[in-house]
Short mmCIF file of C-alpha atoms in Angstrom, two decimals:
data_model
loop_
_atom_site.label_atom_id
_atom_site.label_comp_id
_atom_site.label_asym_id
_atom_site.label_seq_id
_atom_site.Cartn_x
_atom_site.Cartn_y
_atom_site.Cartn_z
CA MET A 1 85.37 172.49 138.23
CA VAL A 2 85.54 176.11 137.08
CA ILE A 3 82.66 178.58 137.09
CA GLN A 4 82.62 180.54 133.82
CA LYS A 5 81.00 183.91 133.25
CA ASN A 6 78.62 185.10 130.49
CA ILE A 7 78.45 181.82 128.59
CA SER A 8 76.21 181.23 125.56
CA LEU A 9 73.79 178.34 126.11
CA LYS A 10 73.39 177.70 122.38
CA PRO A 11 75.56 174.52 122.46
CA TYR A 12 73.67 173.24 125.49
CA ASN A 13 70.08 173.18 124.20
CA THR A 14 68.83 171.18 121.23
CA PHE A 15 66.67 174.07 120.02
CA GLY A 16 69.94 175.94 119.44
CA ILE A 17 68.61 179.11 121.11
CA ASP A 18 71.39 181.62 121.75
CA VAL A 19 70.90 183.09 125.22
CA LEU A 20 73.49 183.93 127.86
CA ALA A 21 74.01 182.50 131.33
CA LYS A 22 75.52 184.87 133.89
CA ALA A 23 77.54 181.91 135.24
CA PHE A 24 78.07 178.33 134.06
CA VAL A 25 79.68 175.23 135.56
CA THR A 26 79.90 171.54 134.67
CA VAL A 27 79.77 168.94 137.46
CA THR A 28 80.92 165.34 136.99
CA THR A 29 80.34 163.86 140.45
CA THR A 30 77.73 164.06 143.20
CA ASP A 31 80.33 165.62 145.50
CA GLU A 32 80.98 168.40 142.97
CA LEU A 33 77.24 168.95 142.69
CA LYS A 34 76.94 169.23 146.48
CA LYS A 35 79.82 171.70 146.61
CA VAL A 36 78.26 173.90 143.90
CA LEU A 37 74.93 173.95 145.72
CA GLU A 38 76.60 174.64 149.06
CA THR A 39 78.64 177.57 147.80
CA ASN A 40 75.86 179.07 145.65
CA SER A 41 72.87 178.62 147.95
CA LYS A 42 71.65 182.18 147.40
CA GLU A 43 72.10 182.10 143.62
CA LYS A 44 69.34 181.37 141.13
CA ILE A 45 70.24 178.00 139.58
CA LEU A 46 69.21 176.24 136.37
CA PHE A 47 70.13 172.57 135.97
CA LEU A 48 70.80 171.28 132.47
CA GLY A 49 71.05 167.66 131.34
CA GLY A 50 71.03 167.01 127.61
CA GLY A 51 69.15 170.26 126.97
CA SER A 52 66.59 168.40 124.86
CA ASN A 53 63.45 169.25 126.82
CA ILE A 54 63.78 172.98 127.33
CA LEU A 55 62.90 176.17 125.46
CA LEU A 56 65.03 179.13 126.51
CA THR A 57 63.30 182.45 125.89
CA THR A 58 65.58 184.85 127.77
CA ASN A 59 69.07 185.24 129.23
CA PHE A 60 69.54 183.47 132.57
CA ASP A 61 70.59 185.80 135.37
CA GLY A 62 72.05 183.10 137.58
CA LEU A 63 74.17 179.94 137.59
CA VAL A 64 73.61 177.18 135.03
CA VAL A 65 74.80 173.77 136.28
CA LYS A 66 75.50 171.24 133.54
CA LEU A 67 74.98 167.75 134.98
CA ASP A 68 77.62 165.46 133.48
CA LEU A 69 77.62 162.53 135.92
CA LYS A 70 78.72 159.46 133.93
CA GLY A 71 78.82 155.74 134.59
CA ILE A 72 76.88 152.51 134.02
CA SER A 73 77.09 149.55 136.40
CA ILE A 74 75.40 146.21 137.06
CA ILE A 75 73.97 145.96 140.57
CA SER A 76 72.82 142.35 140.42
CA ASP A 77 71.63 139.72 137.97
CA ASN A 78 70.24 136.23 137.65
CA ASP A 79 69.40 133.92 134.74
CA ASP A 80 66.35 135.97 133.75
CA SER A 81 67.02 139.61 134.55
CA VAL A 82 69.58 142.22 135.51
CA LEU A 83 69.53 145.42 137.57
CA VAL A 84 71.45 148.18 135.81
CA CYS A 85 72.31 151.57 137.30
CA ALA A 86 72.97 154.49 134.92
CA ASN A 87 74.17 157.86 136.16
CA ALA A 88 72.27 161.01 135.27
CA GLY A 89 74.74 162.40 132.73
CA GLU A 90 74.66 159.37 130.43
CA ASN A 91 73.10 160.09 127.04
CA TRP A 92 69.79 158.22 126.92
CA HIS A 93 70.14 156.71 123.44
CA ALA A 94 73.76 155.71 124.09
CA PHE A 95 72.55 153.95 127.25
CA VAL A 96 69.83 152.11 125.30
CA LEU A 97 72.48 150.98 122.78
CA TRP A 98 74.63 149.77 125.71
CA THR A 99 71.75 147.62 126.99
CA LEU A 100 71.23 146.15 123.52
CA LYS A 101 74.94 145.43 123.14
CA HIS A 102 74.63 143.27 126.27
CA ASN A 103 71.38 141.73 124.98
CA TYR A 104 69.32 143.26 127.81
CA GLY A 105 65.69 143.82 126.83
CA GLY A 106 63.11 146.38 127.86
CA LEU A 107 64.26 149.74 126.52
CA GLU A 108 64.41 148.98 122.77
CA ASN A 109 61.18 150.91 122.03
CA LEU A 110 62.73 153.98 123.66
CA SER A 111 65.62 154.14 121.19
CA LEU A 112 66.70 157.53 119.83
CA ILE A 113 64.78 159.59 122.39
CA PRO A 114 66.88 162.72 122.97
CA GLY A 115 68.22 163.77 126.37
CA ASN A 116 70.04 162.20 129.28
CA VAL A 117 69.19 159.43 131.75
CA GLY A 118 68.71 161.86 134.65
CA THR A 119 65.86 163.75 133.03
CA ALA A 120 64.09 160.62 131.74
CA PRO A 121 62.12 159.88 134.95
CA ILE A 122 60.98 163.48 135.33
CA GLN A 123 58.52 163.20 132.47
CA ASN A 124 58.35 159.40 132.37
CA ILE A 125 59.58 159.31 128.77
CA GLY A 126 57.75 156.95 126.46
CA ALA A 127 57.33 155.84 122.86
CA TYR A 128 55.61 153.12 120.86
CA GLY A 129 53.62 151.62 123.70
CA VAL A 130 56.44 151.62 126.28
CA GLU A 131 57.18 154.04 129.12
CA LEU A 132 60.23 154.39 131.34
CA LYS A 133 58.19 153.28 134.37
CA ASP A 134 57.76 149.81 132.82
CA GLN A 135 61.43 148.96 133.55
CA PHE A 136 62.08 151.43 136.36
CA VAL A 137 63.14 150.17 139.80
CA GLN A 138 64.32 153.29 141.61
CA CYS A 139 66.26 156.52 141.25
CA GLU A 140 68.47 158.55 143.53
CA GLY A 141 67.89 162.25 143.99
CA LEU A 142 69.92 164.92 145.75
CA SER A 143 67.87 167.29 147.87
CA ILE A 144 68.66 170.86 146.87
CA GLU A 145 67.74 172.07 150.36
CA THR A 146 69.47 169.51 152.61
CA LEU A 147 72.11 168.13 150.16
CA GLU A 148 71.12 164.62 151.26
CA LEU A 149 70.57 161.75 148.83
CA LYS A 150 67.14 160.13 148.76
CA THR A 151 66.02 156.94 147.03
CA PHE A 152 62.70 157.08 145.17
CA SER A 153 60.92 153.78 144.48
CA LEU A 154 58.54 153.18 141.58
CA LYS A 155 55.61 153.98 143.86
CA ASP A 156 57.33 157.11 145.23
CA CYS A 157 57.70 158.56 141.73
CA GLU A 158 53.94 158.62 141.09
CA PHE A 159 54.43 158.12 137.36
CA GLY A 160 51.68 159.16 134.96
CA TYR A 161 51.51 160.03 131.28
CA ARG A 162 54.60 162.23 130.75
CA ASN A 163 54.37 163.01 134.43
CA SER A 164 55.95 162.20 137.79
CA ILE A 165 56.35 163.53 141.30
CA PHE A 166 59.34 165.50 139.96
CA LYS A 167 56.94 167.64 137.93
CA GLN A 168 54.48 167.92 140.81
CA ALA A 169 55.09 167.80 144.58
CA ALA A 170 58.87 167.37 144.27
CA LYS A 171 59.34 169.87 141.43
CA GLY A 172 62.51 171.90 141.89
CA LYS A 173 63.39 170.07 145.11
CA TYR A 174 65.62 167.23 143.87
CA ILE A 175 68.27 166.56 141.24
CA ILE A 176 68.20 163.02 139.94
CA THR A 177 71.73 161.59 140.07
CA SER A 178 71.18 157.97 138.95
CA VAL A 179 68.45 155.58 137.80
CA VAL A 180 68.12 151.81 138.23
CA PHE A 181 66.32 149.62 135.68
CA ARG A 182 65.31 145.95 135.67
CA LEU A 183 65.97 144.49 132.21
CA SER A 184 65.39 141.01 130.80
CA LYS A 185 68.24 138.69 129.84
CA ARG A 186 66.11 136.11 128.04
CA ASN A 187 62.49 135.52 127.01
CA HIS A 188 62.28 139.20 126.07
CA LYS A 189 58.72 140.56 125.86
CA LEU A 190 58.49 142.54 122.66
CA ASN A 191 56.02 145.38 122.23
CA ILE A 192 55.54 145.78 118.46
CA ASN A 193 51.83 146.52 118.12
CA TYR A 194 51.98 150.29 118.63
CA GLY A 195 52.40 152.76 115.80
CA ALA A 196 54.30 151.69 112.72
CA ILE A 197 56.68 149.14 114.26
CA THR A 198 54.97 146.08 112.72
CA SER A 199 54.90 147.57 109.23
CA GLU A 200 58.50 148.76 109.57
CA LEU A 201 59.59 145.24 110.54
CA GLU A 202 57.76 143.93 107.47
CA LYS A 203 59.66 146.40 105.29
CA MET A 204 62.85 145.08 106.90
CA ASN A 205 61.68 141.54 105.99
CA VAL A 206 61.88 140.55 109.67
CA HIS A 207 59.34 137.90 110.67
CA HIS A 208 60.80 136.80 114.02
CA PRO A 209 62.05 140.07 115.53
CA THR A 210 64.62 140.40 118.28
CA ILE A 211 65.08 143.36 120.62
CA HIS A 212 67.76 144.56 118.19
CA ASP A 213 65.29 144.46 115.28
CA VAL A 214 62.71 146.42 117.27
CA SER A 215 65.29 149.07 118.15
CA LYS A 216 66.39 149.34 114.52
CA ALA A 217 62.75 149.70 113.39
CA VAL A 218 62.08 152.41 115.99
CA ILE A 219 65.23 154.29 114.98
CA GLN A 220 64.25 154.18 111.31
CA ILE A 221 60.72 155.41 112.06
CA ARG A 222 61.98 158.25 114.24
CA GLN A 223 64.61 159.30 111.69
CA GLN A 224 61.94 159.47 108.99
CA LYS A 225 59.67 161.65 111.13
CA LEU A 226 61.94 163.68 113.37
CA PRO A 227 64.68 166.14 112.38
CA ASP A 228 68.20 165.70 113.77
CA PRO A 229 68.74 168.52 116.34
CA LYS A 230 72.32 168.83 115.08
CA VAL A 231 70.91 169.87 111.70
CA ILE A 232 67.61 171.59 112.61
CA GLY A 233 67.07 172.88 116.13
CA ASN A 234 64.19 171.16 117.93
CA SER A 235 63.25 169.45 121.19
CA GLY A 236 61.41 166.45 119.75
CA SER A 237 57.70 166.36 120.57
CA PHE A 238 56.76 169.81 121.84
CA PHE A 239 53.24 168.89 122.99
CA LYS A 240 51.68 166.08 125.00
CA ASN A 241 48.94 163.99 123.45
CA PRO A 242 45.74 165.18 125.17
CA VAL A 243 43.66 162.73 127.20
CA ILE A 244 39.91 163.34 126.96
CA SER A 245 36.72 161.57 128.02
CA LYS A 246 35.09 159.08 125.68
CA GLU A 247 31.99 161.29 125.64
CA GLN A 248 34.04 164.22 124.34
CA TYR A 249 35.68 161.94 121.78
CA TYR A 250 32.28 160.78 120.47
CA ASP A 251 31.24 164.43 120.17
CA LEU A 252 34.36 165.15 118.13
CA GLN A 253 33.67 162.16 115.89
CA ARG A 254 30.43 163.78 114.70
CA ASN A 255 32.44 166.53 113.00
CA PHE A 256 35.76 164.74 112.50
CA GLU A 257 34.85 161.12 111.81
CA ASN A 258 38.45 160.02 111.11
CA ILE A 259 39.88 161.38 114.36
CA PRO A 260 42.17 158.67 115.81
CA CYS A 261 42.42 157.69 119.45
CA TYR A 262 44.08 155.23 121.84
CA THR A 263 42.10 153.81 124.73
CA ILE A 264 43.49 154.78 128.13
CA SER A 265 40.74 153.43 130.39
CA GLU A 266 37.03 152.63 130.36
CA THR A 267 36.28 156.36 130.42
CA GLU A 268 39.24 158.06 128.68
CA VAL A 269 41.08 158.07 125.35
CA LYS A 270 44.27 159.72 124.13
CA ILE A 271 44.18 161.83 120.96
CA PRO A 272 47.37 162.30 118.87
CA ALA A 273 48.25 165.98 119.21
CA GLY A 274 50.11 165.75 115.91
CA TRP A 275 46.85 164.87 114.13
CA LEU A 276 45.07 167.87 115.68
CA ILE A 277 47.90 170.23 114.72
CA GLU A 278 48.06 168.88 111.17
CA LYS A 279 44.27 169.21 110.72
CA ALA A 280 44.53 172.79 112.00
CA GLY A 281 46.88 173.53 109.09
CA PHE A 282 50.18 174.00 110.91
CA LYS A 283 52.17 171.00 109.63
CA GLY A 284 55.12 172.24 107.55
CA LYS A 285 54.23 175.89 108.11
CA ILE A 286 57.23 178.23 108.16
CA PHE A 287 57.41 181.55 109.98
CA GLY A 288 60.68 183.11 108.83
CA ASN A 289 63.44 181.16 110.55
CA TYR A 290 61.22 178.86 112.64
CA GLY A 291 58.07 176.79 112.21
CA VAL A 292 56.43 173.35 112.38
CA HIS A 293 58.30 170.41 110.88
CA LYS A 294 57.08 169.12 107.52
CA ASN A 295 57.12 165.45 108.56
CA GLN A 296 55.88 165.66 112.16
CA ALA A 297 53.42 168.30 113.32
CA LEU A 298 54.36 167.71 116.98
CA VAL A 299 57.82 169.15 116.36
CA LEU A 300 58.50 172.89 116.43
CA VAL A 301 61.78 173.80 114.75
CA ASN A 302 64.44 176.48 114.70
CA TYR A 303 65.85 176.76 111.19
CA GLY A 304 68.66 178.96 112.49
CA GLY A 305 68.84 182.12 114.57
CA ALA A 306 65.28 181.97 115.87
CA ASP A 307 64.33 183.64 119.14
CA GLY A 308 62.91 181.44 121.88
CA LYS A 309 60.04 183.91 122.35
CA ASP A 310 59.04 183.48 118.71
CA ILE A 311 58.82 179.70 119.15
CA LEU A 312 56.87 180.17 122.38
CA ASN A 313 54.39 182.48 120.60
CA LEU A 314 53.97 179.87 117.86
CA ALA A 315 53.23 177.23 120.50
CA LYS A 316 50.61 179.51 122.07
CA LEU A 317 49.04 180.16 118.65
CA ILE A 318 48.80 176.41 118.02
CA GLN A 319 47.23 175.81 121.44
CA LYS A 320 44.70 178.61 120.91
CA THR A 321 43.77 177.33 117.45
CA ILE A 322 43.36 173.71 118.60
CA LYS A 323 41.12 174.88 121.43
CA LYS A 324 39.00 176.92 119.02
CA ILE A 325 38.58 174.18 116.41
CA PHE A 326 38.33 171.06 118.57
CA ASN A 327 37.64 172.43 122.07
CA VAL A 328 40.66 170.36 123.20
CA SER A 329 43.51 171.74 125.30
CA ILE A 330 47.04 170.59 124.48
CA GLU A 331 49.88 171.09 126.94
CA ALA A 332 53.56 171.68 126.25
CA GLU A 333 55.76 168.70 127.01
CA VAL A 334 58.83 170.94 126.88
CA ASN A 335 59.92 173.00 129.91
CA ILE A 336 59.77 176.69 129.07
CA LEU A 337 62.20 179.10 130.72
CA LYS A 338 60.59 182.57 130.67
#
C-alpha cells in the first residue's frame, strides 16, 4: 500500500476526464482502509470505486482512495435460496455473471450496469423493473469517524428511487465494504415486462426464458443504446427519471399527448428523462469534443479530451431547457465533484 503523488485520475473514471489527485492510494482490505483513514484523518479524501458515477470537474487537492476490496462468498443456503456476500471492490457486472454461472436468480435484469458492488446500494441501482433493494439483505459500512464497522439492514438503508440513506443522513459518513444478497436457486421469478425485454426475447426466438436469457436480452438492449466507456467516455444515465404528480402529468398531456409515463403510486408517475431530453432537441447533439449520445439521450459523452466543466455546463443547459419547455425538474444521477 503506497501513497502516490500527483496522479492523473483519467484511468479511474469512466468519463475519462483528466484531472490530477494530489495523492492516490489503492486499498485491498478493510484493515488497509482503516490504516489510511487513521493516518490521514486531517486530509481531504475522495473515495473511488469503479469511477462510473462521478463527473470530475477540477483537480483534487487531497487523497484519493481507490477501493479495491475483492471477494465473493456464500454465507448460507437452502433448497430455494442462497445468501451471497460480495465485497465492495468487485465489478458489478462481473458479480452478476458470477451469480448466473451458479444459476442464482434475482440480479439478471441488472446486467451490464457499470460500477462496483460497493457503490450499488448508495443509489439503489436499478434497470428494467428491478432495483438492488429487491434482493438486498444487508451491507457493512466502515464509519469514517470512528473506524468501526456497522451493519445496515434493508430497513436501515431507507431505499428509494436511486436513493438511500447513504445519499441522505449517512452521506459522507460511511464506506460500504461488502453487500449481502438473497438470490433464488430455483423457481426463479422473472421480470420481463419492463422496457424492451419481451420484444428482445422474441427477436432471440426465446419463448420460455431462463435467467440467462433475460440477462442476455438486457445486455443486448444496453449495448444497442449505451456506448462502451472504454470507447466513448460516459457514466451511463446522467439524469434520474423525474417523478411528478398525476395532475401535472395530465397537464403535460394537453400539450404533449404522446408523453410516456410509468405509474409509481395512486398519485405519482415517473417520466422518462430521455424522452424529455430528446423532445428538447438534445439527442445526438455534439458540442466540439463532448455531447449527448445519438442512441440514448440520457447519456452525456466525452468524445476525447473534454473538460469536466464543459460536460457540467451541458447538463445545466439541459436541465434549464427541460424546465422551460415542460416545467419539469430533472436531477443528475451522477455525483459531481466541483
